[in-house]
Coordinates of C-alpha atoms in Angstrom, one line a residue:
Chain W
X16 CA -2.8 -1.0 7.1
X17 CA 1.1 0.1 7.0
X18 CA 3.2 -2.7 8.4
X19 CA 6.9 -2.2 9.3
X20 CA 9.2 -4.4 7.8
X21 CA 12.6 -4.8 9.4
X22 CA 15.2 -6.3 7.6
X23 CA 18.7 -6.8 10.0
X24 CA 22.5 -8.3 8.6
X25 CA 24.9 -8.4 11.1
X26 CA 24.8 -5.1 13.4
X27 CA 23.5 -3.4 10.4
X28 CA 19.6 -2.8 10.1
X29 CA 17.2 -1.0 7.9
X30 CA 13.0 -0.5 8.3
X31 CA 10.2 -0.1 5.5
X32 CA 6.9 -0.4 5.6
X33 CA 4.8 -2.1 3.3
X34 CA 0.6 -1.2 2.8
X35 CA -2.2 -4.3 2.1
X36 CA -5.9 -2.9 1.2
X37 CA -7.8 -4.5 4.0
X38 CA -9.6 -5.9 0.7
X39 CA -8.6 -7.0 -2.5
X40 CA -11.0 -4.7 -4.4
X41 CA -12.0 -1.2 -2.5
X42 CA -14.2 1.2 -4.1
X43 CA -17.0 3.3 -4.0
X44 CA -20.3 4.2 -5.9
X45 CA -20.5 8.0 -6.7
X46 CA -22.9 10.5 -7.5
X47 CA -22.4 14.3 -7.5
X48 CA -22.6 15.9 -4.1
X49 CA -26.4 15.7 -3.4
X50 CA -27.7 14.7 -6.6
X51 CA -28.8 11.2 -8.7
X52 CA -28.0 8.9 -10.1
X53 CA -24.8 7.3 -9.0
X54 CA -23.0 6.5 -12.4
X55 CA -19.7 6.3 -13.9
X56 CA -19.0 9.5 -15.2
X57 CA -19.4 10.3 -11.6
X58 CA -16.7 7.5 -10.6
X59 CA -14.6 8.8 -12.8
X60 CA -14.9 12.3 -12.3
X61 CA -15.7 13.4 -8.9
X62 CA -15.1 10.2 -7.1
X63 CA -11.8 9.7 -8.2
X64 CA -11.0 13.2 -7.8
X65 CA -12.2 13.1 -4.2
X66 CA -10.3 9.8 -3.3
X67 CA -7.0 10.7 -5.3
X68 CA -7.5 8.6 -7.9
X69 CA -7.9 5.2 -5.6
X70 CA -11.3 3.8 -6.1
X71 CA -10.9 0.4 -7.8
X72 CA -14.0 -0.6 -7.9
X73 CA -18.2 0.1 -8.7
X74 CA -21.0 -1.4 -9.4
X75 CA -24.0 -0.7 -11.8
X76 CA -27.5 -2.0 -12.2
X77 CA -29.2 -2.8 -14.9
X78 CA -33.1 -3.8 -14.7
X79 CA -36.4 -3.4 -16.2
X80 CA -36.1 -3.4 -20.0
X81 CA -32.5 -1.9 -20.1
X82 CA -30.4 -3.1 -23.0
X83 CA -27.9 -4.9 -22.3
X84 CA -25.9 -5.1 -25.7
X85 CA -22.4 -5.1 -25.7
X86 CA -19.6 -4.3 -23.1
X87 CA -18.7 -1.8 -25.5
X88 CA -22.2 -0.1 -25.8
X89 CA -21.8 -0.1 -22.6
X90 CA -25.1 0.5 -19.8
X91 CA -26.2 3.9 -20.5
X92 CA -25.0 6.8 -23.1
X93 CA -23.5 8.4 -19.7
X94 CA -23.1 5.4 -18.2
X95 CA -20.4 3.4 -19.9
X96 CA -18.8 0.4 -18.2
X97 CA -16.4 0.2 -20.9
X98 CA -15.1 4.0 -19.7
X99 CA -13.8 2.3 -15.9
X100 CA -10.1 1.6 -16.0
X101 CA -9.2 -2.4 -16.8
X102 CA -7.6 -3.2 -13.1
X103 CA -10.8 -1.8 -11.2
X104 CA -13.3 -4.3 -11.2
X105 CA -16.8 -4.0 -12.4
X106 CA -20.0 -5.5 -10.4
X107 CA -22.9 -5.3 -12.8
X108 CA -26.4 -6.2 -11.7
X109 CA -29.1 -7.9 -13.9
X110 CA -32.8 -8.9 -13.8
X111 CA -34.8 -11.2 -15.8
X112 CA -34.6 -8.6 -19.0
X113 CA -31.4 -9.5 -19.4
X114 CA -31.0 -12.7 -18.9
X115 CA -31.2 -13.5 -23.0
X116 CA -28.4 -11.3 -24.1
X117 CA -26.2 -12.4 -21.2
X118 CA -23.9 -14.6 -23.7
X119 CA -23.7 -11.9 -26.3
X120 CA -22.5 -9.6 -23.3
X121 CA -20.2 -11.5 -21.6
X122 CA -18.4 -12.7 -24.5
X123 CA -17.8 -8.8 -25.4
X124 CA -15.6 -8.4 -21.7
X125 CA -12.3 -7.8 -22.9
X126 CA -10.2 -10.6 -21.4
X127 CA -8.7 -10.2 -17.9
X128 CA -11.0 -7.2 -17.1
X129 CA -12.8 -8.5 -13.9
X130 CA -16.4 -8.3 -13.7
X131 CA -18.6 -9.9 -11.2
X132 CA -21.8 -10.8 -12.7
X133 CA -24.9 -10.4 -10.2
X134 CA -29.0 -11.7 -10.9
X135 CA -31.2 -9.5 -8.7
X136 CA -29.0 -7.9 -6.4
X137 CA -30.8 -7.8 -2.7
X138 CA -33.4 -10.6 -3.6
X139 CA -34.3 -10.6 -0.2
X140 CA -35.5 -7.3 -0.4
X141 CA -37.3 -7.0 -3.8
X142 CA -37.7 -10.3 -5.5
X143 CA -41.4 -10.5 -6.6
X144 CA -43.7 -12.4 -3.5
X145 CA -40.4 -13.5 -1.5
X146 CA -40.1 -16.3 -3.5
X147 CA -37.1 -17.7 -2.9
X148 CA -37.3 -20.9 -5.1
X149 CA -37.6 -18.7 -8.2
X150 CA -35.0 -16.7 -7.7
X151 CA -32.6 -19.6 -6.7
X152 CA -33.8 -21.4 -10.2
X153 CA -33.3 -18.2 -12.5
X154 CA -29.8 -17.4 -10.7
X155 CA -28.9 -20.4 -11.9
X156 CA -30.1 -20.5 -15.2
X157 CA -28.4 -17.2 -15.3
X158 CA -25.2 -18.6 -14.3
X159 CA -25.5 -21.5 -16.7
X160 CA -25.8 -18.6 -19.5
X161 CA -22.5 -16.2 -18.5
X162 CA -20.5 -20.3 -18.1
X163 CA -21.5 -21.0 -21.0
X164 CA -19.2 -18.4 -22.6
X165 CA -15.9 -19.3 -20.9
X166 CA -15.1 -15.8 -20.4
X167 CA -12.4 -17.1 -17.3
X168 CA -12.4 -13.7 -16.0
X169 CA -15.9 -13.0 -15.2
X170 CA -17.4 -14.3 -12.4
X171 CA -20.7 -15.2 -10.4
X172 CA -22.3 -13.2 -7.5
X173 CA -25.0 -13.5 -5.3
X174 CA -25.5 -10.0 -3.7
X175 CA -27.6 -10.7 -0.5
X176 CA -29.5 -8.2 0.7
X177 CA -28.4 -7.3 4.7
X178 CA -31.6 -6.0 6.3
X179 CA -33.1 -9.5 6.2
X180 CA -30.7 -11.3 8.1
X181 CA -31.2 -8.8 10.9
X182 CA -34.7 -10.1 11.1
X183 CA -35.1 -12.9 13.2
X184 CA -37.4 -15.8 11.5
X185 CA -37.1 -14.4 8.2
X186 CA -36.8 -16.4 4.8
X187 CA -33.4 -14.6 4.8
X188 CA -32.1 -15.5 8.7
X189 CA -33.1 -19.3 7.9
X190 CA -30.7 -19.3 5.0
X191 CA -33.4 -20.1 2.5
X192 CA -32.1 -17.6 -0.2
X193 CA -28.8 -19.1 -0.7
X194 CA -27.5 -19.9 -3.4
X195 CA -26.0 -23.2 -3.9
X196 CA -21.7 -22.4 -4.3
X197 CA -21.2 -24.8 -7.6
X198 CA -23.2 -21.5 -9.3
X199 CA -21.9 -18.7 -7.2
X200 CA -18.2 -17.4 -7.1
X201 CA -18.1 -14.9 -4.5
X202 CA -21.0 -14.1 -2.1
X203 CA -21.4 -10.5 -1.1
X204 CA -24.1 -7.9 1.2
X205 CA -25.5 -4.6 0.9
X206 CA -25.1 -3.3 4.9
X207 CA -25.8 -0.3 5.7
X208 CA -26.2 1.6 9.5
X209 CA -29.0 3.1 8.9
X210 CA -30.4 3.8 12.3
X211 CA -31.7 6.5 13.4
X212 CA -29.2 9.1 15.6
X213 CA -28.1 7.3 18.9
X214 CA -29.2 3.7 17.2
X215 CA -26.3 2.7 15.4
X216 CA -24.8 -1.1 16.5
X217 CA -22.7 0.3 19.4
X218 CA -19.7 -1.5 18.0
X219 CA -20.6 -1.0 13.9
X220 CA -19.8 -4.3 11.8
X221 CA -18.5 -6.2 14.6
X222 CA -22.1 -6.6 16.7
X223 CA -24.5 -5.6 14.1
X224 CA -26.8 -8.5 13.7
X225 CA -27.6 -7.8 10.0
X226 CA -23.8 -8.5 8.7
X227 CA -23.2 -11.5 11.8
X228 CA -26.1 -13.1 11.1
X229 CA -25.0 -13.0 7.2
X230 CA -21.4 -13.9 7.9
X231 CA -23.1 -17.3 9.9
X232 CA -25.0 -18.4 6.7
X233 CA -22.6 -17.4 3.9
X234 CA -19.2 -17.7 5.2
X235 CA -18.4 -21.5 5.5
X236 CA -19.7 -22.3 2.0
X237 CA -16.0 -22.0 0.6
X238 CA -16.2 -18.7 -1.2
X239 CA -14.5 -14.9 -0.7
X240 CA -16.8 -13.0 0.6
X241 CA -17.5 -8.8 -0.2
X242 CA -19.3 -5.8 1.1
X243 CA -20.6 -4.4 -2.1
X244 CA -22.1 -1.7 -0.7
X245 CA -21.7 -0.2 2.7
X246 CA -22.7 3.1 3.9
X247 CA -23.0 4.8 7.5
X248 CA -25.3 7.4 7.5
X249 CA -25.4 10.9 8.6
X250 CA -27.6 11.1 12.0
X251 CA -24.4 11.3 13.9
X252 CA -22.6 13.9 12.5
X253 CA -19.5 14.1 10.4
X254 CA -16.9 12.8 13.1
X255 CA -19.1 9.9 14.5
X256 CA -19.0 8.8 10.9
X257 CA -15.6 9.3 10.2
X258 CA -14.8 7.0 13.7
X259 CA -17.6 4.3 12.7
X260 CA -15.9 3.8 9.3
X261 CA -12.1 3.2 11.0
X262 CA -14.3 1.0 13.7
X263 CA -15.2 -0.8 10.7
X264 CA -12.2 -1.2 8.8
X265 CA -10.0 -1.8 12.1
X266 CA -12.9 -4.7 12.9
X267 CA -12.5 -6.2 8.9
X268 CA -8.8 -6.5 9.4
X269 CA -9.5 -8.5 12.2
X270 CA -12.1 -10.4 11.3
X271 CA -10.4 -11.9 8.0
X272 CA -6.8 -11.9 9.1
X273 CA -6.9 -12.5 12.7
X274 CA -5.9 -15.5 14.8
X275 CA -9.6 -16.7 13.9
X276 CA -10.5 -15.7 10.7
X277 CA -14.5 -15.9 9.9
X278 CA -13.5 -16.8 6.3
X279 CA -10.9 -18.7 4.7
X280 CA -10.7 -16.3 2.1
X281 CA -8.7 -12.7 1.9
X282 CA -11.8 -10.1 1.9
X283 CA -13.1 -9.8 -2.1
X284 CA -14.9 -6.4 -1.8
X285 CA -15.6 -3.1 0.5
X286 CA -17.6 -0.5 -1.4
X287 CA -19.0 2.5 -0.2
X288 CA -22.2 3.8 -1.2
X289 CA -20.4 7.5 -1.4
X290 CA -24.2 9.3 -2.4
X291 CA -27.4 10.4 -1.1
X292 CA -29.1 9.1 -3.7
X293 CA -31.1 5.7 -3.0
X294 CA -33.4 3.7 -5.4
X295 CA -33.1 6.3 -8.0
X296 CA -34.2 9.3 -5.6
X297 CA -32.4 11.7 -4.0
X298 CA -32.7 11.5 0.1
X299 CA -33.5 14.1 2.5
X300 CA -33.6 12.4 5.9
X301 CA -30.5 11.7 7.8
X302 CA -31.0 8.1 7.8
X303 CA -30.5 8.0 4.2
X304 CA -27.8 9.8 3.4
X305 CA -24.7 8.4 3.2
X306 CA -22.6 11.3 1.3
X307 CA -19.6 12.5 3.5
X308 CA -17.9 15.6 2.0
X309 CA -15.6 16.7 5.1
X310 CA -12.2 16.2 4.8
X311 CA -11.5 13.7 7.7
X312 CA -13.7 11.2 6.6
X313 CA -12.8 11.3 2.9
X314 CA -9.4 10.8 4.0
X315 CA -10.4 7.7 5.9
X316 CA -11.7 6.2 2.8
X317 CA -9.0 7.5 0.6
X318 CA -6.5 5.8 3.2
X319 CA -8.8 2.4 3.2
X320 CA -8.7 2.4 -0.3
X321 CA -4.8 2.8 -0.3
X322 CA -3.9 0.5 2.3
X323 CA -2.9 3.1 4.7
X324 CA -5.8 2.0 7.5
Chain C
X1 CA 33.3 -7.7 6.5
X2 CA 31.2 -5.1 8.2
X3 CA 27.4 -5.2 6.7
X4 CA 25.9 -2.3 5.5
X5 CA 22.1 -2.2 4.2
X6 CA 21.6 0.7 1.4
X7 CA 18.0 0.2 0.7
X8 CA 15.1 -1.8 0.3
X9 CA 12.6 -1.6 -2.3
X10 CA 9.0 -3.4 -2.7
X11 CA 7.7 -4.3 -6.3
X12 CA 4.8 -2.2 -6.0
X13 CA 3.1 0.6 -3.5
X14 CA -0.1 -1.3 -2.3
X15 CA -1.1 -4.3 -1.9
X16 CA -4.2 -6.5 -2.2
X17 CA -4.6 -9.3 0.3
X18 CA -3.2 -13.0 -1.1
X19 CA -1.1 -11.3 -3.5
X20 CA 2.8 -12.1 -3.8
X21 CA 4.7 -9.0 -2.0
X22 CA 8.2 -9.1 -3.3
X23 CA 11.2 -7.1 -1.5
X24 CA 14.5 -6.3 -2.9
X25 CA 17.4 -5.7 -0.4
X26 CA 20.8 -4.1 -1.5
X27 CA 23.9 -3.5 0.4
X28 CA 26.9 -5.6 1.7
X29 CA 26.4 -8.7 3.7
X30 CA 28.4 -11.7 4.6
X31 CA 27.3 -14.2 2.1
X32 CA 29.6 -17.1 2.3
X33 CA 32.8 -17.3 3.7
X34 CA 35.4 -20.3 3.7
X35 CA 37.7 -21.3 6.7
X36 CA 40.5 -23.9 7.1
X37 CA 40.0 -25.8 9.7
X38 CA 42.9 -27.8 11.6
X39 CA 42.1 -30.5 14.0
X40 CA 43.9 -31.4 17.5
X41 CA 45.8 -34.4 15.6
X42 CA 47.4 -32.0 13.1
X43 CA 45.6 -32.9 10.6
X44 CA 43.4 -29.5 7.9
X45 CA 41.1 -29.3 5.7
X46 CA 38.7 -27.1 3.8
X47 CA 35.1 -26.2 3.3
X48 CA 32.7 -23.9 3.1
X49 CA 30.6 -22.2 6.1
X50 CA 27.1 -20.2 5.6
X51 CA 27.6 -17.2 8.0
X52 CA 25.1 -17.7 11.2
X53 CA 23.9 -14.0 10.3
X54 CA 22.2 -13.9 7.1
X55 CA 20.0 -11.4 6.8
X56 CA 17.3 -11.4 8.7
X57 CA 13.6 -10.1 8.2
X58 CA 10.8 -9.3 11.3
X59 CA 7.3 -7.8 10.1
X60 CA 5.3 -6.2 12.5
X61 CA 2.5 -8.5 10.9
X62 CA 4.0 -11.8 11.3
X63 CA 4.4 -12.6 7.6
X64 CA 7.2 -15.2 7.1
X65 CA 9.6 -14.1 4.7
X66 CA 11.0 -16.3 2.2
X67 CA 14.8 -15.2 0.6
X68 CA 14.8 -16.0 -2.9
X69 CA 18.0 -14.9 -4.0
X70 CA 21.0 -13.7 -2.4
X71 CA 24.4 -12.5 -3.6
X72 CA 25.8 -10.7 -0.9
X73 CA 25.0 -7.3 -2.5
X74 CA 21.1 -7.7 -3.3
X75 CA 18.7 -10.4 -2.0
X76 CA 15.3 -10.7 -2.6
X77 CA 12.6 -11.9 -0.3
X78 CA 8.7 -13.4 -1.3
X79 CA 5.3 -12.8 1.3
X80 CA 1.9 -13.2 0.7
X81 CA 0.2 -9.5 1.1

């Protein structure tokens, strides 16, 4: 958002305006324009390109039996963490294959790059039989692992998963996949409007039940909070999309810095899943595609990610 | 001393939330003047006065301003973003 500074001596007066990112990190992930996988050389090529240059921020999954080695060797071939600038920050995403070269990895992150460090992103969603007491007990023993190397600039995330906390009585609404704050550092969602055309929350962020219901469980346990992934999709059309987003960030800038702010905290993270590419496979209904390519909307994310909205 | 404000500058273009915004003023302002003062029994003396218009800051998001330095030709003021 631009703000106008006014600065008066004597009769004498000048004005300026000064622009704050409605979050401290803004990004997006990025494919190419209807293909897969999102990855970096797509951050740093067409993504950046499209926003000007702005995104500061991605995040990247590794799972299965995918090496992690080294920052340096980085995910994939084409897929090289080390390639992203050193102010954007870095989420990467783990699962149990991981786990045992955590310290080797971590202590490879060049000092003050920031990286957020995630065990099973969306849990809620995928962790094997919905149990809940696992996952808490191998987050932390994750978390004991990435401590363990004093790397001061990497930090701990839990990355909920939204659709469960839109459904009432799940493990997820009851709070029962939280993770206790001595092991986390920021707590963040995946949130999507994924509804079919005419469905969407009729007020986006602000009433949707998925990212309230999450703010009630996860916002008073004294840590910044983050959107690291967010997508709107494309039932509407281009310009209800492009309105839904400034709904979004217009309710964001209220909700963290208003008279009644739902955290203490400045808002860590707003990324935009900027692909129609989910769980690896390129999308063909509506409700999955969360790719904008007209001009209106891509400046309302270029302007979010500058501070401008 | 007629004031005259020639430009202000920020330390950087954007912002992220919490961090410090710092704002550098230039110009000609009033900084300090001194005045003799003579009483209704004759008697004078001298000291200093702080002009009652310093320079003055409003933001249209109610930040509070805090002047770190002034001079009377370039001031510079501290927020939180």
């Amino acid at each position: 958002m631009t703000d106008t500074v006014t600065i008066r001596a004597g009769t004498a007066n000048i004005t300026a305006t000064v622009q704050v990112r409605v979050a401290q990190y803004v990004g997006a992930m990025c494919s190419l324009v209807n293909d897969c996988p999102t990855s970096v050389s797509s951050w740093m090529g067409i993504g950046q390109a499209t926003f000007g240059g702005a995104l500061c921020s991605n995040k990247m999954f590794y799972s299965g039996t995918q090496t992690m080695n080294t920052w340096q060797s980085g995910h994939l071939k084409t897929d090289n963490e080390s390639a992203i600038p050193p102010h954007s920050l870095v989420v990467i995403t783990f699962k149990d294959g991981q786990i045992p070269s955590l310290p080797s990895y971590v202590s490879s992150i060049p000092p003050g790059r920031p990286v957020w460090m995630c065990y099973w992103q969306e849990a809620e969603d995928s962790f094997p039989n919905g149990d809940y007491k696992t996952f808490v007990a191998n987050f932390i023993k994750a978390a004991k692992a990435i401590r363990s190397v004093g790397n001061p600039n990497v930090k701990i995330l839990q990355n909920c998963a939204g659709y469960q906390y839109g459904v009432n009585g799940s493990t997820a609404a009851q709070g029962l996949w939280v993770v206790d704050p001595e092991w986390v550092d920021f707590y963040s969602i995946d949130c999507y409007q994924n509804q079919a055309a005419g469905n969407w929350p009729s007020q986006g962020l602000a009433n949707y039940p998925e990212f309230q219901n999450w703010l009630k469980i996860f916002a008073g346990r004294g840590r910044p909070l983050g959107i690291t992934e967010y997508g709107v999709n494309a039932c509407n059309g281009d310009a209800a999309r492009n309105i839904r987003i400034q709904q979004d960030c217009a309710y964001l800038r209220q909700a963290f810095y208003g008279p009644h702010p739902v955290s203490p905290f400045p808002l860590a993270l707003w990324q935009y899943w900027w692909s129609n590419c989910s769980a690896g496979v390129l999308q063909t209904s509506c409700t999955k595609q969360h790719q904008f390519t007209d001009a209106a909307t891509i400046s309302t994310w270029w302007q979010i990610c500058t501070g401008a909205l | 001393m007629s004031s005259v404000i020639t430009s202000v500058t920020f330390d950087k273009t954007v912002y992220s939330p919490g961090e410090t915004i710092t704002m550098t003023v230039v110009g000609t302002w009033d900084e300090i003047d001194t005045i003799t003062v003579t009483t209704p029994d004759g008697a004078t003396g001298t000291g200093t006065l702080t002009v009652t218009e310093p320079l003055r800051v409003t933001d249209s998001a109610s930040r509070i301003w805090t002047l770190q330095s002034n001079n009377g030709n370039t001031a510079a003021f501290t927020t939180t973003a």
